[in-house]
Short mmCIF file of C-alpha atoms in Angstrom, two decimals:
data_model
loop_
_atom_site.label_atom_id
_atom_site.label_comp_id
_atom_site.label_asym_id
_atom_site.label_seq_id
_atom_site.Cartn_x
_atom_site.Cartn_y
_atom_site.Cartn_z
CA MET A 1 -14.88 7.71 -5.70
CA ALA A 2 -16.74 10.89 -4.92
CA SER A 3 -14.88 14.01 -5.76
CA SER A 4 -14.63 17.41 -4.52
CA ASN A 5 -13.98 20.21 -6.80
CA LYS A 6 -13.56 22.38 -3.56
CA THR A 7 -9.56 22.90 -3.85
CA PRO A 8 -7.39 21.83 -6.95
CA ALA A 9 -5.23 19.10 -5.68
CA PRO A 10 -1.63 18.95 -6.11
CA PRO A 11 0.10 17.14 -8.65
CA ALA A 12 0.36 13.31 -8.38
CA GLU A 13 0.55 9.81 -10.26
CA ARG A 14 -3.28 8.48 -10.08
CA LEU A 15 -3.93 4.84 -10.88
CA SER A 16 -8.06 4.06 -10.67
CA LEU A 17 -8.35 -0.27 -10.25
CA PRO A 18 -11.39 -2.37 -10.46
CA GLY A 19 -12.48 -3.56 -6.85
CA THR A 20 -13.72 -6.92 -7.26
CA GLY A 21 -12.88 -9.68 -10.09
CA PRO A 22 -10.17 -12.21 -11.39
CA LEU A 23 -6.41 -12.02 -11.73
CA SER A 24 -5.56 -11.29 -14.93
CA SER A 25 -2.74 -10.49 -17.03
CA SER A 26 -3.87 -6.93 -17.49
CA LEU A 27 -4.16 -6.07 -14.28
CA VAL A 28 -0.30 -7.53 -13.30
CA LEU A 29 0.43 -4.84 -15.93
CA ALA A 30 -1.55 -2.10 -15.14
CA ILE A 31 0.30 -1.93 -11.74
CA ASN A 32 3.91 -2.37 -12.70
CA GLU A 33 3.39 0.31 -16.17
CA PHE A 34 2.10 2.27 -13.10
CA CYS A 35 5.45 1.50 -11.12
CA ASP A 36 7.44 2.11 -13.95
CA ARG A 37 5.81 5.91 -14.20
CA ILE A 38 6.85 6.29 -10.70
CA ASP A 39 10.52 4.88 -11.02
CA ALA A 40 11.35 7.30 -13.66
CA LEU A 41 10.25 10.39 -12.23
CA SER A 42 12.34 12.32 -9.67
CA GLY A 43 11.73 14.42 -7.00
CA ASN A 44 9.12 13.85 -4.06
CA THR A 45 6.09 11.86 -5.65
CA VAL A 46 2.39 11.33 -3.91
CA ALA A 47 1.44 7.95 -5.50
CA VAL A 48 -2.62 7.77 -5.08
CA ILE A 49 -4.29 4.10 -6.19
CA GLU A 50 -8.28 4.26 -6.15
CA VAL A 51 -9.93 1.37 -6.12
CA GLY A 52 -13.75 0.09 -5.26
CA ASP A 53 -16.80 -0.65 -7.92
CA ALA A 54 -20.63 -1.27 -7.48
CA GLU A 55 -19.40 -4.56 -8.86
CA PRO A 56 -20.61 -7.46 -6.21
CA HIS A 57 -17.89 -9.86 -4.87
CA GLN A 58 -15.94 -12.35 -6.99
CA ALA A 59 -14.15 -14.92 -5.97
CA TRP A 60 -10.18 -13.90 -6.04
CA PRO A 61 -8.25 -15.49 -7.92
CA GLY A 62 -10.54 -17.01 -9.93
CA GLU A 63 -9.06 -19.66 -12.07
CA VAL A 64 -5.06 -19.18 -12.40
CA SER A 65 -2.03 -20.95 -13.18
CA ILE A 66 0.68 -20.28 -9.76
CA HIS A 67 2.99 -18.21 -12.83
CA LEU A 68 0.44 -16.17 -12.57
CA VAL A 69 -0.38 -15.58 -9.14
CA SER A 70 3.91 -14.89 -8.95
CA ARG A 71 3.69 -11.69 -10.61
CA TRP A 72 0.95 -10.81 -9.00
CA GLU A 73 2.83 -10.66 -6.12
CA ARG A 74 6.03 -9.22 -7.54
CA ALA A 75 3.65 -6.35 -8.92
CA VAL A 76 2.89 -5.68 -5.46
CA ARG A 77 5.90 -6.06 -3.84
CA ARG A 78 6.68 -2.92 -6.17
CA VAL A 79 3.79 -0.55 -5.23
CA GLU A 80 4.75 -1.61 -1.13
CA ARG A 81 8.46 -0.65 -2.37
CA LEU A 82 7.99 2.14 -4.45
CA ARG A 83 10.35 5.81 -4.23
CA ALA A 84 6.94 7.77 -3.20
CA THR A 85 3.85 7.96 -0.56
CA THR A 86 1.18 6.02 -1.50
CA ILE A 87 -2.56 6.45 -1.17
CA ALA A 88 -5.57 4.01 -1.28
CA ALA A 89 -8.81 5.45 -1.95
CA ALA A 90 -11.44 3.02 -1.45
CA SER A 91 -14.59 3.18 -2.05
CA GLY A 92 -17.64 0.68 -2.36
CA THR A 93 -16.80 -2.94 -2.65
CA CYS A 94 -13.20 -3.98 -2.40
CA SER A 95 -12.06 -7.25 -3.08
CA GLY A 96 -9.14 -9.35 -4.24
CA PRO A 97 -7.49 -6.92 -6.47
CA ALA A 98 -8.75 -4.10 -3.80
CA LEU A 99 -8.09 -5.01 -1.04
CA GLU A 100 -4.71 -6.97 -1.18
CA LEU A 101 -2.99 -2.61 -2.74
CA LEU A 102 -4.77 -1.58 -0.27
CA LEU A 103 -2.38 -3.10 2.26
CA ALA A 104 0.39 -2.34 0.20
CA THR A 105 -0.16 1.74 0.95
CA ASP A 106 1.49 3.68 3.10
CA TYR A 107 -2.22 5.76 4.07
CA ARG A 108 -5.27 3.98 3.90
CA LEU A 109 -8.58 6.41 2.79
CA ALA A 110 -12.13 4.69 2.51
CA ALA A 111 -15.76 6.16 2.16
CA HIS A 112 -18.52 5.70 4.02
CA ASP A 113 -19.86 3.17 1.56
CA ALA A 114 -16.50 1.24 1.10
CA ARG A 115 -16.58 -2.59 2.03
CA LEU A 116 -13.76 -4.74 2.08
CA HIS A 117 -13.86 -8.79 1.53
CA LEU A 118 -11.33 -10.32 2.93
CA PRO A 119 -10.05 -12.96 -0.39
CA SER A 120 -11.32 -16.58 -0.12
CA GLU A 121 -11.57 -19.04 -2.44
CA PRO A 122 -13.79 -22.92 -2.66
CA GLY A 123 -11.69 -23.78 -0.05
CA GLY A 124 -11.32 -20.74 2.71
CA PHE A 125 -9.43 -17.90 2.83
CA TRP A 126 -6.71 -17.49 -0.04
CA PRO A 127 -3.65 -18.45 1.12
CA GLY A 128 -1.68 -15.62 -0.55
CA MET A 129 0.75 -12.40 0.62
CA VAL A 130 -1.96 -10.88 1.69
CA LEU A 131 -1.64 -13.41 4.71
CA HIS A 132 1.47 -12.18 5.53
CA ARG A 133 0.81 -8.11 5.36
CA LEU A 134 -2.04 -8.69 7.82
CA ALA A 135 -0.17 -10.59 10.25
CA ASN A 136 2.60 -7.98 10.24
CA GLN A 137 0.08 -4.92 10.33
CA ILE A 138 -2.27 -5.94 12.62
CA GLY A 139 -0.44 -9.39 14.20
CA GLY A 140 -1.08 -12.98 14.01
CA ARG A 141 -3.38 -13.48 16.75
CA ARG A 142 -6.03 -11.07 15.23
CA ALA A 143 -5.43 -12.04 11.66
CA ARG A 144 -6.11 -15.36 12.30
CA ARG A 145 -9.41 -14.46 13.70
CA LEU A 146 -10.24 -13.16 10.41
CA LEU A 147 -8.48 -16.37 8.96
CA LEU A 148 -11.39 -18.20 10.56
CA HIS A 149 -14.46 -15.97 9.67
CA PRO A 150 -13.62 -14.27 6.15
CA PRO A 151 -15.80 -11.67 6.63
CA GLU A 152 -16.34 -8.33 4.82
CA LEU A 153 -15.74 -5.39 6.42
CA SER A 154 -17.45 -2.03 6.55
CA ALA A 155 -15.14 0.89 6.44
CA ALA A 156 -15.89 1.49 10.10
CA GLU A 157 -14.85 -1.75 11.21
CA ALA A 158 -12.00 -2.08 8.89
CA ALA A 159 -10.35 1.12 10.55
CA GLY A 160 -11.38 -0.35 13.96
CA TRP A 161 -9.32 -3.19 13.22
CA GLY A 162 -6.19 -0.51 12.22
CA LEU A 163 -6.87 -1.67 8.53
CA VAL A 164 -7.87 1.72 7.14
CA ASP A 165 -7.00 5.19 8.36
CA GLU A 166 -9.52 6.95 7.14
CA VAL A 167 -13.37 7.35 6.88
CA GLY A 168 -15.29 10.23 5.32
CA GLN A 169 -18.14 11.40 3.82
CA ASP A 170 -16.15 13.39 1.00
CA LEU A 171 -13.22 10.94 -0.33
CA GLY A 172 -12.28 13.17 -2.99
CA ALA A 173 -11.68 16.29 -0.93
CA ALA A 174 -9.86 13.94 2.10
CA VAL A 175 -7.34 12.14 -1.13
CA GLU A 176 -6.19 16.03 -1.94
CA ARG A 177 -5.97 16.84 1.73
CA VAL A 178 -3.48 13.96 2.37
CA VAL A 179 -2.25 14.51 -1.41
CA SER A 180 -1.12 18.08 -0.09
CA THR A 181 0.43 16.50 3.60
CA LEU A 182 2.38 14.16 1.43
CA ALA A 183 3.98 16.32 -1.18
CA PRO A 184 7.00 18.01 0.65
CA VAL A 185 7.91 14.27 1.70
CA ASP A 186 11.20 12.74 -0.06
CA GLY A 187 9.78 9.48 -1.50
CA ALA A 188 13.25 7.87 -1.78
CA GLU A 189 14.08 8.57 1.82
CA PHE A 190 10.88 7.78 2.50
CA ALA A 191 10.99 4.34 1.04
CA ILE A 192 14.53 3.82 3.02
CA ARG A 193 12.29 4.53 6.23
CA ARG A 194 9.61 2.30 5.42
CA ARG A 195 11.90 -0.90 4.45
CA LEU A 196 13.50 -1.06 8.09
CA LEU A 197 9.95 -0.82 9.15
CA LEU A 198 8.57 -3.68 7.01
CA ASP A 199 11.77 -5.48 7.82
CA ALA A 200 11.97 -5.14 11.30
CA PRO A 201 9.59 -7.85 12.91
CA THR A 202 11.82 -10.35 11.17
CA THR A 203 14.75 -8.86 11.80
CA THR A 204 17.20 -9.49 14.92
CA PHE A 205 17.95 -5.82 16.42
CA GLU A 206 21.77 -7.94 15.61
CA ASP A 207 20.78 -8.11 11.75
CA ALA A 208 19.26 -5.33 12.03
CA LEU A 209 21.67 -3.04 13.53
CA GLY A 210 24.11 -2.56 10.12
CA VAL A 211 21.16 -1.21 7.80
CA HIS A 212 20.16 0.95 10.44
CA LEU A 213 23.45 2.35 11.28
CA ALA A 214 23.87 2.74 7.11
CA ALA A 215 20.79 4.97 7.13
CA CYS A 216 21.82 6.60 10.00
CA ASP A 217 25.17 7.36 8.24
CA ARG A 218 23.53 8.21 4.41
CA VAL A 219 21.43 11.57 6.75
CA LEU A 220 24.17 12.15 8.65
CA ARG A 221 26.24 12.64 5.33
CA ARG A 222 23.79 14.61 3.51
CA ALA A 223 23.49 16.91 6.26
CA ARG A 224 27.29 17.92 5.77
CA ALA A 225 26.72 18.17 2.67
CA ASP A 226 23.55 20.50 2.81
CA ALA A 227 25.65 22.88 5.33
CA GLU A 228 29.00 23.11 3.26
CA THR A 229 27.44 24.00 0.11
CA ARG A 230 25.97 26.97 2.64
CA LEU A 231 29.14 28.30 3.82
CA PRO A 232 29.98 31.33 2.62
CA ALA A 233 32.28 30.72 -0.39
#
């Protein structure tokens, strides 16, 4: 990944993973250990996941058991629900593991040279939860277009599809800027709102009302508690 020496990056938890390659137990372990580190922290946290390399695209997930696929999906779900804001920084080739993690993050940055390979295996598009995320994030009709023609997307094309938020020349500087912007965000509170967003497409208004009201009540009670602490003794 490109880097910049102009401005020191604010504190952030970082994980670097290969952009391609087969699914493995070590990959699942690395992600779970990363999530464990963040869960053990208190206060605001920004999690940065750097993905991509110069290796050519490889079939995903490779010859693995469904048990390992299940462990992988649960690990990615942990990233998607972290009590922290999450950033993906993509460069070079980003295939199976890189793309699936990128889709689980809150904000996605890509270098100009980044290329996203949508996951495929000999029978066609890999039918893992990446399909579910694509449908939720870009809509079923647009996701079906990708399903019919598993393509390689340039960084600019990925931005056009809404899979990447920013494309830039200096990826390191962009990461530092976004980390600075997100550093004040309360990760636990953000996680609640993210969860409401993730559940919205599959939840009716009536079923969602209770959890939204609970979230609102949490905010109101926190505001009252803060106000009481500011009252003169």
